[in-house]
mmCIF file of C-alpha atoms in Angstrom:
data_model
loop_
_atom_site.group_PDB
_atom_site.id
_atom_site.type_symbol
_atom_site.label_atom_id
_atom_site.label_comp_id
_atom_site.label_asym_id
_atom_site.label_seq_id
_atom_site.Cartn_x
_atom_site.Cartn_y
_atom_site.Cartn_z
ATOM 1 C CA UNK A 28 -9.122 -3.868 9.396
ATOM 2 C CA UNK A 29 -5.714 -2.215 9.751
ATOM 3 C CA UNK A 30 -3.950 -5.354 9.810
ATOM 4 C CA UNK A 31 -4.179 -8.801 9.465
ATOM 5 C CA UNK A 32 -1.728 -11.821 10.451
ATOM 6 C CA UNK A 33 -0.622 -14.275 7.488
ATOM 7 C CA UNK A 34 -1.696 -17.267 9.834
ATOM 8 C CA UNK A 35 -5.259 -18.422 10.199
ATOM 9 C CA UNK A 36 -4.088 -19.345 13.512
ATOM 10 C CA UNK A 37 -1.450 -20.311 16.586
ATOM 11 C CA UNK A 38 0.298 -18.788 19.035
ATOM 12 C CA UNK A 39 0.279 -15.068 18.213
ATOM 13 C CA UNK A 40 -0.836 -13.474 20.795
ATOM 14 C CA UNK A 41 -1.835 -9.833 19.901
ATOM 15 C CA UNK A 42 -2.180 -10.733 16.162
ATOM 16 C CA UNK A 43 -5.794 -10.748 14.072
ATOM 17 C CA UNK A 44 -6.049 -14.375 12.004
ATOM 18 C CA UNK A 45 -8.092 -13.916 8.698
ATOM 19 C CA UNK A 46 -10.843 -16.705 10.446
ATOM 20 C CA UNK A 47 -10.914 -13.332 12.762
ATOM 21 C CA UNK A 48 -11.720 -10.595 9.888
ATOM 22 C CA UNK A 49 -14.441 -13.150 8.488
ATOM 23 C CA UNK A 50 -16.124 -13.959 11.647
ATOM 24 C CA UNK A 51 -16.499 -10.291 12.213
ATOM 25 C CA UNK A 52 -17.338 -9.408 8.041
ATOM 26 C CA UNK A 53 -14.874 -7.925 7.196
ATOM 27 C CA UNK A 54 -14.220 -6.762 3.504
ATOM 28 C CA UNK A 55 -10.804 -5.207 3.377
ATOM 29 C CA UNK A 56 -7.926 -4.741 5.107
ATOM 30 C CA UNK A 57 -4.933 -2.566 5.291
ATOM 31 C CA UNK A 58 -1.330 -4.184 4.701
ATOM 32 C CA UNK A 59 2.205 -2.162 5.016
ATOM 33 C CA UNK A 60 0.832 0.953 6.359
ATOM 34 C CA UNK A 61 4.004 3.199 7.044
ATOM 35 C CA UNK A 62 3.786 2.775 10.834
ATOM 36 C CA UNK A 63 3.344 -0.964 10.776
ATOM 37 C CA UNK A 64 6.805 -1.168 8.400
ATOM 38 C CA UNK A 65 8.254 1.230 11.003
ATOM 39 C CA UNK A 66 7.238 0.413 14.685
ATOM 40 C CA UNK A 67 6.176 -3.430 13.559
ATOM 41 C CA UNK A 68 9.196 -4.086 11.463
ATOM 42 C CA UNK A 69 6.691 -5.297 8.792
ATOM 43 C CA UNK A 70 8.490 -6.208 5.654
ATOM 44 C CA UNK A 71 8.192 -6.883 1.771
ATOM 45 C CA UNK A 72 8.281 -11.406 2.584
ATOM 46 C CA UNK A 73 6.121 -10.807 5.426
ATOM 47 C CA UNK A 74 3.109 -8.763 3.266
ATOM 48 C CA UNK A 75 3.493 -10.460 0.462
ATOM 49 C CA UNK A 76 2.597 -13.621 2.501
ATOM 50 C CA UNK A 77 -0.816 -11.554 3.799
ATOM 51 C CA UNK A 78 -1.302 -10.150 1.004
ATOM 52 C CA UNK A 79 -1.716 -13.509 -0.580
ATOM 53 C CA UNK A 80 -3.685 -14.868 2.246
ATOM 54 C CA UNK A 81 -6.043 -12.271 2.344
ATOM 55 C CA UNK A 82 -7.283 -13.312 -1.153
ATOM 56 C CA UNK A 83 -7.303 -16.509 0.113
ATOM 57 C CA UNK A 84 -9.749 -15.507 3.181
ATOM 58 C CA UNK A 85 -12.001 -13.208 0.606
ATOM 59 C CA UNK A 86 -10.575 -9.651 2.116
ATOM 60 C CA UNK A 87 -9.512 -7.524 -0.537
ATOM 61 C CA UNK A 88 -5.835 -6.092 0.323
ATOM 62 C CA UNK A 89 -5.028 -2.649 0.477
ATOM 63 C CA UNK A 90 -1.777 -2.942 0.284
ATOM 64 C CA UNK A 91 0.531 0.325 1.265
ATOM 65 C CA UNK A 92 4.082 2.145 -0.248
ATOM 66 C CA UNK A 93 5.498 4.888 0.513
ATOM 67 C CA UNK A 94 9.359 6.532 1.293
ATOM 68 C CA UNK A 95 10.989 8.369 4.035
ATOM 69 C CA UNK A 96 12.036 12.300 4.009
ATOM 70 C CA UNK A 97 15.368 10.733 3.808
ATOM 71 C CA UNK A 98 14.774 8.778 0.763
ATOM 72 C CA UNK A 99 12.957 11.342 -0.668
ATOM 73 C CA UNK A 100 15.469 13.775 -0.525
ATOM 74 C CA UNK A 101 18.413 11.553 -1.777
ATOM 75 C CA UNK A 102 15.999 11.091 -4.744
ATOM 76 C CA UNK A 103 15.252 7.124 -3.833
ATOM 77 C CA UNK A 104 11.904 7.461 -4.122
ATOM 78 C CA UNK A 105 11.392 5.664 -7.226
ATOM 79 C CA UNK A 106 13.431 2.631 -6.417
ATOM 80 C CA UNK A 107 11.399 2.667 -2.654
ATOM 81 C CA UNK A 108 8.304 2.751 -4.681
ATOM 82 C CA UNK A 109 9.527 -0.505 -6.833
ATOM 83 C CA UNK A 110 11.100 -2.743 -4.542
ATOM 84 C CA UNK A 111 8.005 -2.261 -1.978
ATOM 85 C CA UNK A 112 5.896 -3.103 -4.594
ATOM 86 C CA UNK A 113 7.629 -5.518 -6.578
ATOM 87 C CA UNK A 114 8.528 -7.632 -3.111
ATOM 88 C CA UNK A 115 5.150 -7.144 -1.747
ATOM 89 C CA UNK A 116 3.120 -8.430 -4.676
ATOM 90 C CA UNK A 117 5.309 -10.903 -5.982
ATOM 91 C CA UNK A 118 2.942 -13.613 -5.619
ATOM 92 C CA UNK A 119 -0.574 -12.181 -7.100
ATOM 93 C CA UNK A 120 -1.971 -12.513 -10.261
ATOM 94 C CA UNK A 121 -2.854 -9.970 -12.907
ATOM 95 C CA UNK A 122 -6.453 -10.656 -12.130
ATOM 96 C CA UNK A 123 -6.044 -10.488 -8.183
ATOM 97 C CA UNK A 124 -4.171 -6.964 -8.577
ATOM 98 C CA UNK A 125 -6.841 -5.333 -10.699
ATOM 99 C CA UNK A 126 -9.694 -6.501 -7.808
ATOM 100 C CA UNK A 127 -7.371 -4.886 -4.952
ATOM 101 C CA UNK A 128 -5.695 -1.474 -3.690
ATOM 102 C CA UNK A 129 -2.646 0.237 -3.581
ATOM 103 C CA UNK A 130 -2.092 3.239 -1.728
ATOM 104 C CA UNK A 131 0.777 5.538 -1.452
ATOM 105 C CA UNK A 132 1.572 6.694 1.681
ATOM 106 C CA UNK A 133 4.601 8.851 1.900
ATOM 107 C CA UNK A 134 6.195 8.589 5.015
ATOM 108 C CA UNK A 135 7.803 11.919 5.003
ATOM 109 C CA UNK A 136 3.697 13.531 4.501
ATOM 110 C CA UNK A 137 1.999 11.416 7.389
ATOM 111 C CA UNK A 138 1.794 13.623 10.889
ATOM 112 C CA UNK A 139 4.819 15.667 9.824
ATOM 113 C CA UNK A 140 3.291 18.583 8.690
ATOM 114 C CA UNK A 141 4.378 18.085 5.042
ATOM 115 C CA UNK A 142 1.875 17.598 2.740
ATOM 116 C CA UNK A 143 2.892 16.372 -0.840
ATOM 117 C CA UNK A 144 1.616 18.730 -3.812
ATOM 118 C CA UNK A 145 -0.941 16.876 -6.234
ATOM 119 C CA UNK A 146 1.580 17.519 -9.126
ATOM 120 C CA UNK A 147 4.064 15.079 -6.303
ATOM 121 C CA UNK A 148 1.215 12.964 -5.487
ATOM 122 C CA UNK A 149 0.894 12.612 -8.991
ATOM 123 C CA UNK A 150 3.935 11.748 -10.243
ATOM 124 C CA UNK A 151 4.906 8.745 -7.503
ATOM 125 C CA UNK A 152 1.395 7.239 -7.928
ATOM 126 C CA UNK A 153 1.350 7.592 -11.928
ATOM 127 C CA UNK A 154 5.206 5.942 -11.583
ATOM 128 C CA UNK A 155 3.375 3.203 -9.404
ATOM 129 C CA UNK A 156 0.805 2.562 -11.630
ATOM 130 C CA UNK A 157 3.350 1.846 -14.520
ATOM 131 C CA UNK A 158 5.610 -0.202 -12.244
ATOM 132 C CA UNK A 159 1.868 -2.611 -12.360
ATOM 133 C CA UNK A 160 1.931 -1.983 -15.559
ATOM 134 C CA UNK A 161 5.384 -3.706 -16.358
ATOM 135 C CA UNK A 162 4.701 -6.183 -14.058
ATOM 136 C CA UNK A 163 1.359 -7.474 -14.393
ATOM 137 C CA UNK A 164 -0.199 -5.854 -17.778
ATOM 138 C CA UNK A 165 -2.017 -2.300 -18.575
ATOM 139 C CA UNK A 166 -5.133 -3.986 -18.080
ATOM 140 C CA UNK A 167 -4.577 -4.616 -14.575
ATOM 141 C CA UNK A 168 -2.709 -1.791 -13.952
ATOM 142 C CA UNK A 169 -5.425 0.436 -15.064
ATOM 143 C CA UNK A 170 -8.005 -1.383 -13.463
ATOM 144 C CA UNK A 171 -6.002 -1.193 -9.644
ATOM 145 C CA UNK A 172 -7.430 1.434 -7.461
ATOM 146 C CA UNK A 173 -4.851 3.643 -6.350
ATOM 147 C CA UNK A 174 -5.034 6.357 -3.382
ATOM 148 C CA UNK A 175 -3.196 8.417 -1.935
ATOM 149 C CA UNK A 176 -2.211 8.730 1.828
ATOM 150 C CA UNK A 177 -0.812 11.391 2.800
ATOM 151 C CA UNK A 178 -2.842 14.512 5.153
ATOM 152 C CA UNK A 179 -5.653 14.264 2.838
ATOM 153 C CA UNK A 180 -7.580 17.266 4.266
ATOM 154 C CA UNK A 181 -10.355 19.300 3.070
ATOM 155 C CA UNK A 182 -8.039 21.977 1.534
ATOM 156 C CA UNK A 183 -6.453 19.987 -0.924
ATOM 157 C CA UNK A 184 -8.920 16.914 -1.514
ATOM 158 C CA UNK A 185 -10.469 18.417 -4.724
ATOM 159 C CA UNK A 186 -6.765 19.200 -5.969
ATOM 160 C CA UNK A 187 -5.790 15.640 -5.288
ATOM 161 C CA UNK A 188 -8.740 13.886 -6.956
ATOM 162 C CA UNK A 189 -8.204 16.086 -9.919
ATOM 163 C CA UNK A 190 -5.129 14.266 -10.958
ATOM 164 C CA UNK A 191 -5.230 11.510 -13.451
ATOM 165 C CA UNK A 192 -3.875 8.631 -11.429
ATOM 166 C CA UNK A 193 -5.291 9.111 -8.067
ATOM 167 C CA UNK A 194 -8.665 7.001 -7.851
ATOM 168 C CA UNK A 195 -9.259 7.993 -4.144
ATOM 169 C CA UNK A 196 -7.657 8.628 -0.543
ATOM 170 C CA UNK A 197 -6.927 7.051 2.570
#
């Protein structure tokens, strides 16, 4: 699913409960992508709340980071990065982190015609992987699937999956 509520139900018209995703089988579902933060106003309190009650309902969260071209450029891409991920997951265990995903989405990459080299796909999803690491253990840190967002296309797939930190795309 590309998005889930955080209540299993009530009056939300428009929104998708968890008792929803079930009813339906539904294994996993996508939380913070870059256009729900932006056109949504999704933030950090609200997805760590669905984050948590997707492991609640059995759907594995694949939960989403990723900065503006403004951010990027005024070299806040790092702190983005941390904050997202720090807020977002703030109430998961070690053990819950290493059974979901993370994905890194950079804004500025997504539609704009930009696409992020693997050497800068690299770096911001190796620098996520150690903010898990300081967080929650290297255990779990290693074991988190991590992918990368960004116009994945054919041309630059095998270039992507070649780095050390990127376990897949989305």
């Amino acid at each position: 699913s590309q998005n889930m509520h955080f209540e299993p139900e009530g009056a939300f018209t428009g929104e998708v409960s968890p008792p929803m995703l079930q009813e339906i089988g539904i294994a996993d579902v996508v939380l913070g992508h870059s256009e729900r933060r932006e056109y949504y106003n999704e933030n950090d309190s609200d997805l760590a709340r669905k984050v948590v009650v997707a492991f609640a309902s059995g759907i594995r969260p694949i939960f989403c980071c990723g900065e503006t071209d403004e951010e990027r450029e005024a070299g806040q891409t790092r702190d983005k990065l941390k904050k997202q991920l720090e807020n977002g997951l703030e109430n998961i265990s070690a053990e819950q982190l290493a059974t979901m995903v993370v994905a890194y989405e950079p804004i500025w990459a997504i539609g704009t015609g930009k696409t992020a080299t693997p050497q800068i796909a690299q770096e911001a999803i190796g620098f996520i992987r150690e903010t898990l690491a300081a967080k929650f253990g290297a255990d779990a840190a290693s074991r988190v699937r991590i992918l990368y967002g960004g116009s994945v296309k054919p041309g630059n797939i095998a270039e992507l999956m070649a780095e050390q930190d990127i376990d897949g795309a989305l």
